[in-house]
Coordinates of C-alpha atoms and ligand atoms in Angstrom, one line a residue:
M1 CA 69.6 -46.5 -93.8
S2 CA 67.9 -45.6 -96.5
E3 CA 68.4 -42.7 -99.1
N4 CA 64.8 -43.5 -100.4
L5 CA 62.3 -40.3 -100.1
Y6 CA 60.1 -41.8 -99.7
D7 CA 61.2 -43.3 -96.5
I8 CA 63.2 -40.0 -95.1
L9 CA 58.8 -38.8 -95.5
A10 CA 57.4 -42.0 -94.1
Q11 CA 59.6 -41.4 -90.9
G12 CA 57.3 -38.6 -90.4
F13 CA 54.5 -40.4 -90.9
P14 CA 52.5 -40.8 -87.2
A15 CA 53.4 -43.6 -85.2
D16 CA 49.2 -44.0 -85.5
R17 CA 48.5 -44.4 -89.3
S18 CA 45.5 -43.6 -88.7
Q19 CA 45.6 -40.2 -88.2
P20 CA 44.5 -38.4 -91.6
A21 CA 47.0 -36.9 -94.1
M22 CA 44.6 -35.8 -97.0
L23 CA 41.4 -34.1 -95.8
L24 CA 39.4 -33.7 -99.5
A25 CA 37.0 -30.8 -101.3
D26 CA 33.8 -33.5 -100.2
G27 CA 34.4 -34.4 -96.6
T28 CA 36.2 -37.4 -97.1
A29 CA 39.0 -38.0 -95.2
L30 CA 42.4 -39.7 -96.1
S31 CA 44.6 -41.8 -93.7
Y32 CA 48.2 -42.2 -93.6
A33 CA 47.5 -45.7 -93.2
H34 CA 45.6 -45.5 -96.4
L35 CA 48.2 -43.2 -98.2
E36 CA 50.9 -46.4 -97.5
E37 CA 48.6 -48.8 -98.4
Q38 CA 47.6 -47.1 -102.3
A39 CA 51.8 -45.8 -102.6
G40 CA 52.3 -49.3 -102.2
R41 CA 49.5 -51.0 -104.6
Y42 CA 50.9 -48.5 -107.3
A43 CA 54.5 -48.7 -106.8
R44 CA 53.8 -53.0 -107.2
L45 CA 51.5 -52.1 -110.5
L46 CA 54.9 -50.4 -111.8
C47 CA 57.2 -52.9 -111.1
D48 CA 55.0 -55.7 -112.5
L49 CA 54.9 -53.3 -115.5
G50 CA 58.0 -53.9 -116.0
V51 CA 59.2 -50.4 -114.9
K52 CA 62.6 -50.3 -113.7
P53 CA 64.3 -47.7 -111.5
G54 CA 65.6 -44.6 -113.0
D55 CA 62.6 -45.7 -116.1
R56 CA 60.1 -42.1 -115.8
I57 CA 57.0 -42.0 -114.9
A58 CA 55.5 -39.1 -116.9
V59 CA 52.0 -37.8 -115.7
Q60 CA 49.5 -35.6 -116.8
T61 CA 46.5 -35.7 -114.7
D62 CA 44.2 -33.7 -112.8
K63 CA 45.0 -32.9 -109.2
S64 CA 43.7 -35.5 -107.1
A65 CA 44.9 -37.4 -104.0
N66 CA 45.8 -40.5 -106.3
A67 CA 48.1 -38.3 -108.1
V68 CA 49.9 -37.4 -104.7
F69 CA 49.9 -41.4 -104.2
L70 CA 51.2 -42.4 -107.6
Y71 CA 54.0 -40.1 -107.1
L72 CA 54.8 -41.3 -103.3
G73 CA 54.7 -45.6 -105.6
A74 CA 56.8 -44.2 -108.4
V75 CA 59.6 -42.8 -106.2
R76 CA 59.2 -45.6 -103.5
M77 CA 59.8 -48.3 -106.6
G78 CA 62.6 -46.3 -107.7
A79 CA 60.9 -44.7 -110.8
V80 CA 62.1 -41.2 -112.0
Y81 CA 58.6 -39.2 -111.6
L82 CA 57.6 -37.1 -113.9
P83 CA 55.0 -34.7 -113.6
L84 CA 53.2 -32.2 -116.6
N85 CA 51.5 -29.4 -116.6
V86 CA 47.6 -30.4 -117.4
G87 CA 47.5 -27.7 -119.9
Y88 CA 50.4 -28.8 -122.0
T89 CA 48.7 -29.2 -126.2
A90 CA 49.5 -32.7 -128.1
A91 CA 52.3 -30.5 -129.8
E92 CA 54.0 -30.0 -126.1
M93 CA 54.1 -33.4 -124.7
A94 CA 55.4 -35.0 -127.9
Y95 CA 57.8 -32.9 -127.8
F96 CA 58.3 -33.6 -123.9
L97 CA 57.7 -37.5 -124.1
G98 CA 60.1 -37.9 -127.0
D99 CA 63.2 -35.9 -124.8
A100 CA 62.2 -37.8 -122.0
R101 CA 61.3 -41.2 -123.0
P102 CA 59.7 -42.8 -120.1
A103 CA 58.2 -46.6 -119.2
L104 CA 54.9 -45.1 -119.1
V105 CA 52.3 -42.3 -119.3
V106 CA 49.3 -41.9 -117.0
C107 CA 47.3 -39.3 -118.4
R108 CA 43.4 -38.5 -118.1
P109 CA 40.8 -40.7 -119.6
Q110 CA 39.0 -38.1 -121.9
A111 CA 42.9 -37.7 -123.3
E112 CA 43.8 -41.6 -123.5
A113 CA 43.1 -41.6 -127.4
A114 CA 45.5 -39.0 -128.3
M115 CA 47.7 -39.7 -125.9
R116 CA 48.1 -43.2 -127.4
E117 CA 49.0 -42.1 -130.5
I118 CA 51.5 -39.8 -129.2
A119 CA 53.0 -42.6 -127.0
A120 CA 53.2 -45.0 -129.9
K121 CA 54.6 -42.5 -132.0
T122 CA 57.6 -41.5 -129.2
G123 CA 57.8 -45.3 -128.5
V124 CA 56.5 -44.8 -125.0
P125 CA 55.4 -48.4 -124.4
N126 CA 52.9 -48.4 -121.0
V127 CA 50.0 -45.4 -121.2
H128 CA 47.5 -46.1 -118.1
T129 CA 44.3 -43.2 -117.1
L130 CA 43.7 -41.6 -114.0
D131 CA 40.7 -39.1 -113.2
A132 CA 39.9 -36.3 -111.2
A133 CA 38.4 -38.8 -108.5
G134 CA 41.2 -41.1 -108.6
G135 CA 39.7 -43.6 -110.6
G136 CA 40.8 -44.9 -114.6
S137 CA 42.5 -47.6 -115.4
L138 CA 45.9 -47.2 -113.2
T139 CA 43.7 -47.7 -110.2
E140 CA 42.0 -50.5 -111.3
A141 CA 44.9 -52.4 -112.5
A142 CA 46.3 -51.8 -108.8
A143 CA 43.5 -52.1 -106.8
D144 CA 44.4 -56.2 -106.1
L145 CA 47.6 -56.5 -105.8
E146 CA 49.7 -56.2 -102.5
P147 CA 51.4 -53.2 -102.2
L148 CA 54.8 -53.5 -102.0
A149 CA 56.3 -53.7 -98.6
E150 CA 60.1 -52.9 -99.2
S151 CA 61.4 -49.4 -100.8
Y152 CA 63.6 -49.3 -103.7
P153 CA 67.2 -48.8 -101.7
A154 CA 67.9 -46.2 -103.8
K155 CA 71.1 -43.8 -103.2
A156 CA 70.8 -40.6 -102.4
D157 CA 72.2 -39.0 -105.8
E158 CA 70.0 -41.0 -107.3
L159 CA 67.1 -39.6 -109.6
A160 CA 63.4 -38.8 -108.0
A161 CA 62.0 -36.8 -110.3
I162 CA 62.6 -34.8 -113.3
L163 CA 60.7 -31.5 -114.0
Y164 CA 61.3 -29.5 -117.3
T165 CA 62.0 -25.9 -117.2
S166 CA 61.7 -23.7 -120.6
G167 CA 64.7 -22.1 -121.3
T168 CA 66.2 -19.2 -123.0
T169 CA 66.3 -21.0 -126.9
G170 CA 63.3 -21.9 -126.3
R171 CA 63.3 -25.8 -126.4
S172 CA 62.6 -26.9 -122.3
K173 CA 65.1 -28.7 -120.3
G174 CA 64.4 -31.3 -118.0
A175 CA 66.3 -31.0 -114.2
M176 CA 67.3 -34.0 -112.7
L177 CA 66.7 -34.2 -109.1
T178 CA 67.8 -36.7 -106.7
H179 CA 66.4 -38.2 -103.4
R180 CA 69.0 -36.2 -101.9
N181 CA 67.6 -32.9 -103.4
L182 CA 64.2 -33.4 -102.0
S183 CA 64.9 -34.7 -99.0
S184 CA 67.4 -32.3 -98.0
N185 CA 65.1 -29.7 -98.8
A186 CA 61.9 -31.0 -97.7
L187 CA 63.7 -31.5 -93.7
V188 CA 65.4 -28.5 -93.8
L189 CA 61.7 -26.8 -94.6
R190 CA 60.2 -28.8 -91.9
E191 CA 62.5 -27.4 -89.1
T192 CA 63.0 -23.9 -90.9
W193 CA 59.6 -23.4 -90.7
G194 CA 58.5 -25.2 -87.8
F195 CA 56.3 -28.4 -88.6
R196 CA 54.5 -29.8 -86.5
P197 CA 52.2 -33.0 -86.6
D198 CA 48.9 -31.0 -85.4
D199 CA 49.4 -28.7 -88.3
V200 CA 46.6 -28.5 -91.2
L201 CA 48.1 -27.2 -94.8
L202 CA 45.3 -25.3 -97.3
H203 CA 47.0 -26.9 -100.1
M204 CA 45.0 -25.2 -103.6
L205 CA 48.8 -24.9 -105.4
P206 CA 48.6 -27.8 -108.7
I207 CA 50.9 -30.6 -107.8
F208 CA 53.0 -30.6 -111.2
H209 CA 55.9 -27.5 -109.8
V210 CA 57.9 -28.1 -107.2
H211 CA 55.7 -25.6 -105.0
G212 CA 52.6 -27.7 -105.0
L213 CA 54.3 -31.2 -105.5
F214 CA 57.7 -31.3 -103.0
V215 CA 57.4 -27.4 -100.9
A216 CA 53.9 -28.2 -99.9
I217 CA 53.7 -32.3 -99.5
N218 CA 57.0 -33.1 -99.0
T219 CA 57.5 -31.0 -95.8
T220 CA 53.7 -31.9 -95.1
L221 CA 54.2 -35.8 -94.8
A222 CA 57.8 -35.4 -93.3
A223 CA 55.8 -33.7 -90.2
G224 CA 53.4 -36.4 -90.1
A225 CA 50.7 -33.3 -90.9
R226 CA 47.6 -33.1 -92.5
M227 CA 46.2 -30.8 -96.1
H228 CA 43.2 -30.1 -97.3
F229 CA 43.9 -30.7 -100.6
L230 CA 41.4 -28.8 -103.4
P231 CA 41.7 -28.8 -106.7
K232 CA 42.7 -25.2 -107.7
F233 CA 42.9 -21.8 -105.7
D234 CA 39.1 -20.2 -105.1
A235 CA 39.0 -17.6 -103.1
D236 CA 36.0 -18.3 -101.5
Q237 CA 37.3 -22.0 -100.3
A238 CA 40.0 -20.4 -99.3
I239 CA 38.7 -18.3 -96.8
G240 CA 36.1 -20.5 -95.6
L241 CA 38.9 -22.8 -94.8
L242 CA 41.2 -21.1 -93.4
P243 CA 39.9 -21.7 -89.9
G244 CA 40.4 -25.5 -89.8
C245 CA 43.9 -24.1 -91.4
T246 CA 47.3 -23.5 -90.0
V247 CA 49.7 -22.6 -93.0
M248 CA 49.3 -21.8 -96.2
M249 CA 51.3 -21.7 -99.3
G250 CA 50.6 -19.4 -102.7
V251 CA 52.0 -17.6 -105.2
P252 CA 51.5 -14.3 -105.0
T253 CA 48.4 -14.3 -107.0
F254 CA 46.4 -15.7 -104.6
Y255 CA 47.6 -13.1 -102.1
V256 CA 46.5 -10.5 -104.5
R257 CA 43.0 -12.1 -104.5
L258 CA 42.4 -13.2 -100.7
V259 CA 43.4 -9.1 -100.4
G260 CA 41.0 -8.3 -102.7
H261 CA 38.2 -10.2 -101.6
A262 CA 36.0 -8.3 -98.7
A263 CA 34.9 -11.4 -96.5
F264 CA 39.3 -11.9 -96.0
D265 CA 39.9 -10.4 -92.8
K266 CA 41.6 -10.8 -89.2
Q267 CA 39.4 -13.5 -88.2
A268 CA 39.7 -15.9 -91.3
A269 CA 43.3 -16.0 -90.5
A270 CA 43.2 -16.1 -86.6
N271 CA 44.3 -19.9 -86.8
M272 CA 46.6 -19.6 -88.8
R273 CA 50.3 -19.7 -88.0
L274 CA 52.6 -19.6 -91.2
F275 CA 51.2 -17.9 -94.5
V276 CA 54.2 -18.5 -97.1
S277 CA 54.1 -16.7 -100.7
G278 CA 56.8 -17.9 -103.6
S279 CA 56.9 -18.6 -107.3
A280 CA 57.5 -14.9 -108.7
P281 CA 58.1 -11.6 -106.3
L282 CA 55.1 -10.8 -104.2
L283 CA 54.5 -7.2 -104.2
E284 CA 55.4 -4.9 -101.4
E285 CA 51.9 -3.2 -101.3
T286 CA 51.0 -6.7 -101.2
F287 CA 52.8 -7.7 -98.4
Q288 CA 51.6 -4.6 -96.3
A289 CA 47.5 -4.9 -97.9
F290 CA 47.6 -8.2 -96.1
E291 CA 49.1 -7.3 -92.6
Q292 CA 46.8 -4.7 -92.5
R293 CA 43.6 -7.3 -92.9
T294 CA 45.4 -9.9 -91.1
G295 CA 47.5 -8.5 -88.9
R296 CA 50.3 -11.1 -90.5
R297 CA 53.1 -10.8 -91.9
I298 CA 53.8 -13.1 -95.5
L299 CA 57.0 -15.4 -95.1
E300 CA 58.3 -14.5 -98.3
R301 CA 60.7 -17.2 -99.8
Y302 CA 62.8 -17.8 -103.1
G303 CA 63.5 -21.5 -104.9
M304 CA 63.9 -22.7 -108.5
T305 CA 62.8 -26.0 -110.4
E306 CA 66.5 -26.6 -110.4
C307 CA 67.4 -26.0 -106.7
G308 CA 64.3 -26.0 -104.9
M309 CA 63.8 -23.7 -101.9
I310 CA 66.5 -21.9 -101.7
T311 CA 66.7 -18.6 -98.8
S312 CA 63.4 -17.7 -96.5
N313 CA 62.3 -14.4 -94.7
P314 CA 62.7 -15.7 -91.3
Y315 CA 60.1 -17.5 -89.9
Q316 CA 60.9 -16.6 -85.8
E317 CA 60.6 -12.9 -86.2
A318 CA 63.1 -11.0 -84.0
P319 CA 64.6 -7.4 -83.8
G320 CA 66.7 -7.2 -86.8
R321 CA 65.3 -10.7 -88.2
E322 CA 61.6 -9.6 -89.7
R323 CA 59.7 -10.8 -92.1
R324 CA 60.6 -7.8 -94.9
A325 CA 58.7 -7.0 -97.6
G326 CA 60.8 -6.9 -100.9
T327 CA 63.4 -9.1 -99.7
V328 CA 63.6 -13.3 -99.6
G329 CA 65.7 -14.0 -96.6
F330 CA 68.8 -15.9 -95.8
P331 CA 70.2 -19.0 -97.3
L332 CA 68.3 -22.1 -96.1
P333 CA 70.5 -23.8 -93.6
E334 CA 73.5 -26.0 -95.6
V335 CA 72.5 -23.5 -98.7
E336 CA 75.1 -21.5 -99.7
V337 CA 74.1 -18.0 -101.8
R338 CA 76.6 -15.8 -103.5
I339 CA 76.4 -12.6 -105.5
A340 CA 79.0 -12.4 -108.7
D341 CA 79.4 -10.4 -112.7
D342 CA 78.8 -12.0 -115.6
A343 CA 82.7 -13.7 -115.8
G344 CA 82.2 -15.2 -112.1
H345 CA 83.6 -12.6 -109.8
I346 CA 82.3 -12.5 -106.8
L347 CA 80.3 -9.2 -105.7
G348 CA 79.9 -7.6 -102.5
T349 CA 77.3 -6.0 -100.4
E350 CA 74.7 -4.0 -102.1
E351 CA 76.3 -5.0 -105.0
I352 CA 74.1 -6.1 -108.0
G353 CA 75.3 -9.5 -109.9
V354 CA 73.7 -13.0 -110.5
L355 CA 72.9 -15.1 -108.1
E356 CA 74.6 -18.1 -107.2
V357 CA 73.8 -21.0 -105.1
K358 CA 75.8 -24.3 -103.8
G359 CA 74.4 -27.1 -101.6
P360 CA 72.5 -30.5 -101.1
N361 CA 69.3 -29.0 -103.0
V362 CA 71.0 -28.1 -106.2
F363 CA 70.0 -30.2 -108.8
A364 CA 71.9 -33.3 -110.9
G365 CA 71.9 -31.2 -114.2
Y366 CA 70.0 -31.3 -117.2
W367 CA 68.2 -34.4 -118.2
Q368 CA 70.4 -35.6 -121.7
L369 CA 72.0 -31.8 -121.5
P370 CA 75.4 -32.2 -120.1
E371 CA 77.0 -29.3 -122.0
K372 CA 73.6 -27.1 -121.4
T373 CA 74.2 -28.2 -117.8
A374 CA 78.3 -27.8 -117.4
E375 CA 77.8 -24.1 -119.1
E376 CA 75.9 -23.3 -115.9
F377 CA 77.8 -24.3 -113.2
R378 CA 80.8 -22.5 -112.0
P379 CA 84.2 -24.7 -111.5
D380 CA 83.2 -25.0 -107.4
G381 CA 80.0 -26.2 -107.8
F382 CA 78.1 -23.7 -107.5
F383 CA 74.7 -23.5 -109.7
V384 CA 74.0 -19.9 -111.6
T385 CA 70.6 -19.0 -111.2
G386 CA 70.0 -16.7 -114.1
D387 CA 68.3 -14.1 -111.3
M388 CA 70.0 -10.6 -110.4
A389 CA 70.5 -10.2 -106.7
K390 CA 71.5 -8.3 -104.1
I391 CA 72.9 -8.9 -100.3
D392 CA 72.5 -6.1 -98.3
A393 CA 74.4 -5.3 -95.2
E394 CA 72.2 -7.1 -92.8
G395 CA 72.1 -10.7 -95.2
Y396 CA 68.9 -10.1 -96.8
V397 CA 68.6 -11.3 -100.3
H398 CA 66.6 -9.1 -102.7
I399 CA 65.9 -10.5 -106.0
V400 CA 66.3 -7.3 -108.5
G401 CA 65.8 -8.8 -112.0
R402 CA 66.4 -11.5 -113.9
A403 CA 69.5 -11.9 -116.4
K404 CA 67.2 -14.7 -118.2
D405 CA 64.8 -13.7 -120.9
L406 CA 61.7 -14.7 -118.8
V407 CA 57.5 -13.9 -117.9
I408 CA 56.2 -15.0 -114.9
S409 CA 52.9 -14.8 -115.0
G410 CA 50.8 -16.1 -112.0
G411 CA 53.3 -18.5 -111.0
Y412 CA 53.7 -19.7 -114.2
N413 CA 57.1 -19.2 -116.0
V414 CA 56.9 -18.6 -119.5
Y415 CA 60.0 -18.1 -121.9
P416 CA 59.5 -15.2 -124.3
K417 CA 61.5 -17.3 -126.8
E418 CA 59.1 -20.3 -127.3
I419 CA 56.3 -18.1 -128.2
E420 CA 58.5 -15.8 -130.7
L421 CA 59.1 -19.3 -132.8
V422 CA 55.3 -19.9 -133.1
I423 CA 54.4 -16.3 -133.6
D424 CA 57.2 -15.6 -136.4
Q425 CA 56.2 -19.1 -138.4
L426 CA 52.6 -17.4 -138.8
P427 CA 52.5 -16.4 -142.3
G428 CA 51.7 -11.9 -142.3
V429 CA 54.6 -12.1 -139.4
V430 CA 58.4 -10.4 -139.9
E431 CA 59.1 -10.7 -136.5
S432 CA 57.5 -10.9 -132.8
A433 CA 59.2 -9.5 -129.6
V434 CA 57.5 -11.3 -126.3
I435 CA 57.5 -9.3 -122.9
G436 CA 55.5 -9.7 -119.6
L437 CA 53.8 -6.6 -118.7
P438 CA 52.7 -5.5 -114.9
H439 CA 49.3 -6.8 -114.4
P440 CA 47.2 -6.8 -111.5
D441 CA 46.0 -10.3 -111.3
F442 CA 49.0 -12.7 -112.3
G443 CA 51.9 -10.3 -111.6
E444 CA 53.0 -10.0 -115.3
A445 CA 51.1 -10.7 -118.5
V446 CA 52.5 -12.1 -121.6
T447 CA 52.3 -9.6 -124.5
A448 CA 53.5 -10.0 -127.6
V449 CA 54.5 -7.1 -129.9
V450 CA 54.4 -7.5 -133.4
K451 CA 56.1 -6.6 -137.0
R452 CA 53.8 -7.6 -140.1
T453 CA 53.7 -7.2 -143.7
G454 CA 50.2 -8.7 -144.4
E455 CA 46.5 -8.9 -143.4
I456 CA 47.3 -10.7 -140.1
G457 CA 45.2 -9.4 -136.4
E458 CA 45.5 -10.0 -133.2
E459 CA 42.7 -12.6 -132.9
E460 CA 44.5 -14.8 -134.9
I461 CA 47.9 -14.8 -133.5
I462 CA 46.4 -15.5 -130.1
A463 CA 44.5 -18.5 -131.9
A464 CA 47.5 -19.6 -133.3
C465 CA 49.2 -19.7 -129.7
A466 CA 46.2 -21.5 -128.2
K467 CA 46.5 -24.1 -131.1
D468 CA 50.2 -24.9 -129.8
L469 CA 50.8 -23.8 -126.2
A470 CA 48.9 -24.1 -122.9
K471 CA 47.3 -21.0 -122.3
F472 CA 48.8 -19.9 -119.5
K473 CA 51.4 -18.9 -122.4
V474 CA 49.1 -17.6 -124.5
P475 CA 49.6 -13.9 -125.2
K476 CA 46.9 -11.6 -123.5
R477 CA 47.1 -8.9 -126.1
V478 CA 49.1 -8.3 -129.2
F479 CA 49.9 -5.3 -130.4
F480 CA 51.6 -4.2 -133.8
V481 CA 54.9 -2.2 -134.4
E482 CA 56.3 -0.6 -137.6
D483 CA 59.9 -1.9 -136.5
L484 CA 60.8 -3.2 -133.2
P485 CA 63.1 -1.1 -131.4
R486 CA 67.2 -2.4 -131.6
N487 CA 70.4 -1.5 -130.2
T488 CA 73.1 -0.8 -131.8
M489 CA 74.2 -4.6 -131.8
G490 CA 71.0 -5.1 -133.6
K491 CA 69.2 -6.7 -130.3
V492 CA 66.0 -6.2 -129.1
Q493 CA 65.3 -3.4 -126.9
K494 CA 62.4 -5.2 -124.8
A495 CA 62.7 -2.9 -121.8
D496 CA 61.6 -0.1 -125.0
L497 CA 58.4 -1.9 -125.4
R498 CA 58.2 -2.5 -121.9
K499 CA 58.1 1.2 -121.1
T500 CA 55.7 2.0 -124.2
F501 CA 52.9 -0.7 -123.4
G502 CA 53.5 -0.6 -119.9
E503 CA 49.8 0.4 -118.7
T504 CA 47.8 -1.9 -121.1
F505 CA 46.4 -3.8 -117.9
K506 CA 47.0 -1.4 -115.2
A507 CA 42.7 -0.9 -115.2
A508 CA 42.7 -4.2 -115.8
Ligands
MCA1 C1 45.4 -19.5 -115.7 N1 44.8 -18.5 -116.7 C2 46.4 -17.8 -116.7 C3 47.0 -18.6 -115.7 N2 46.2 -19.4 -114.9 N3 46.7 -17.1 -118.0 C4 48.2 -16.7 -116.9 N4 48.7 -17.1 -116.4 C5 48.6 -17.9 -115.0 N5 49.1 -18.6 -114.7 C6 44.4 -18.5 -117.4 C7 43.5 -19.6 -117.7 O1 43.2 -20.5 -118.4 C8 41.9 -18.4 -118.0 O2 42.0 -18.5 -119.5 C9 42.2 -17.2 -117.5 O3 43.5 -16.7 -117.6 C10 41.8 -16.9 -116.2 O4 41.7 -17.6 -115.9 P1 41.8 -17.7 -114.3 O5 40.1 -18.3 -113.9 O6 41.9 -16.3 -113.4 O7 42.6 -18.8 -113.3 P2 42.8 -19.8 -112.2 O8 42.0 -20.6 -113.0 O9 42.4 -18.9 -111.4 O10 44.3 -19.9 -112.5 C11 45.3 -19.0 -111.9 C12 46.1 -19.1 -110.6 C13 47.0 -20.3 -111.1 C14 45.5 -19.6 -109.6 C15 47.1 -18.5 -110.1 O11 47.6 -20.1 -112.4 C16 48.1 -21.1 -110.5 O12 47.7 -22.2 -109.4 N6 49.3 -20.7 -110.1 C17 49.7 -21.2 -109.1 C18 51.3 -21.6 -110.4 C19 52.3 -22.5 -109.6 O13 52.0 -23.2 -109.0 N7 53.6 -22.4 -109.6 C20 55.1 -22.4 -109.3 C21 55.8 -22.9 -109.8 P3 40.5 -18.2 -120.8 O14 39.8 -17.1 -119.8 O15 40.7 -17.7 -121.9 O16 40.0 -19.6 -120.2 S1 57.1 -23.5 -108.9 C22 58.4 -22.1 -109.1 O17 57.9 -21.5 -109.4 C23 59.3 -22.3 -107.4 C24 60.2 -23.4 -107.4 C25 59.1 -22.0 -106.7 O18 59.7 -21.1 -106.7 O19 58.2 -22.0 -106.4
AMP2 P1 60.8 -21.9 -112.2 O1 61.3 -21.9 -113.0 O2 58.9 -22.6 -112.3 O3 61.1 -22.8 -110.7 O4 60.9 -20.6 -111.0 C1 62.5 -19.8 -110.5 C2 61.9 -18.8 -110.7 O5 61.4 -17.8 -110.2 C3 63.2 -17.7 -110.2 O6 64.2 -18.3 -111.5 C4 62.7 -16.5 -109.4 O7 62.8 -15.8 -111.1 C5 61.5 -16.9 -110.0 N1 60.8 -16.4 -108.2 C6 60.6 -17.6 -107.4 N2 60.4 -17.5 -106.3 C7 60.9 -15.6 -106.3 C8 60.7 -14.6 -105.4 N3 60.2 -15.4 -104.0 N4 60.6 -13.4 -105.6 C9 61.3 -13.4 -106.9 N5 61.1 -14.6 -107.8 C10 60.9 -15.5 -107.8

């Protein structure tokens, strides 16, 4: 039996391929037959371009149905799909392409000239474009091709995708995900969350991260279900579409915005069987406000790029197994979790330590970083997540903090080191510390605290960051201090800074 992720998903496609897979904002319905054909054409084009199984395909485009077909086509012919946030700047893209050495980069038409320059410098042989409506040179080149009929016979442990995640050193690492990693998670989630062919998912997440790409799309396709596929989250649009949907997946900001919307009520959620939240902690107050407003309990789950989904609150609720606010539920089937101290000693119930994971969902390592990979695994194969957690007496996992220096803003991860490196090299700056402060909409807001000698001001620092860094990483505020607080070891005390400036966004 084929171990190619595409084939495993396709086993769940409806027998009647005229059934819709995607419903677009303008009312267009795209059938499974269309999805198969278009993915097959892109797969054929990649072969014709000389892309070989195992070669990377880097994609930085707007969200579109065709971008999904390109992902499926790439996986189908054995290439390694590498999606990148559209917000990444030229400097960031040069790093990713230089590190991943893809055989092809697909970009927005308006970015083509700049991308060709980066591609030439980094040795990427092919550049194509794909626009928000699915047009562009890639689609034109594929238009008359015979769809690829046979998938590449990938082995389960061959790579299907690489997703970059930032790191504490400020250097992004490519997490290598295999066909098995992605297919096991899709099939487990289909079962665990009760996906059925008549489900309609509201898809408003970006498709360059695990949540929008793998959790939402793979699970829906593996069930032969359909999705309302929208370019981005919009609360008005969501409220309009929810009555025709059965499942929604979102980051906590989506739910904060829904409960903050006067028109969001029981009626809007009446047809829904499941609301899933993840990528960042869902505040208990949001969980409760949502339940009061709709009578529905949001199902919070926990995951990360390197592991896909790890734990989930129960879908089927029963006494003692309810969806509980402030917890991320239980390990998914086939996934083992444990709590350990820094030295790797396993801790007991209610003890706080770092969460470790093992299972078919756990990635194959960081691209070209075998030593870094080895550091993050225990000898018995458990991956060390860097999330501080405990498991309570009933088995619920609670994420209580992070051992890694990480800010999560609106579901996007921001590693302070990367921003500090940009700020520290500015003239007039002595040093900086970047922290996350509570923010009512984004959960946490990136904030810089700076020691300066010169004339440099807040606006200049923000502008300098915006030049090199994607927008979601740019500090929303910059504060100046005489000295950064340090402990006796000389380490900056970020907890003190979070306390000092903690009220900054409270009234935002
Ligand atoms: C946009 N901006 C942001 C963010 N998004 N700033 C900080 N954090 C953000 N997340 C900027 C905009 O560029 C804009 O800047 C200003 O903030 C306000 O934009 P707004 O219109 O409010 O933003 P939006 O376009 O509505 O986007 C907010 C959003 C979006 C809908 C929350 O960020 C989003 O879709 N986030 C989802 C991220 C996600 O998919 N994460 C999953 C990672 P200006 O005003 O200067 O122009 S996968 C993962 O974490 C694991 C595996 C897991 O467990 O799922
Ligand atoms: P990423 O690297 O984008 O995959 O982000 C993964 C990180 O998001 C995890 O390591 C956690 O810190 C965080 N995360 C994801 N889901 C949750 C959740 N439900 N509660 C708390 N943190 C979460």
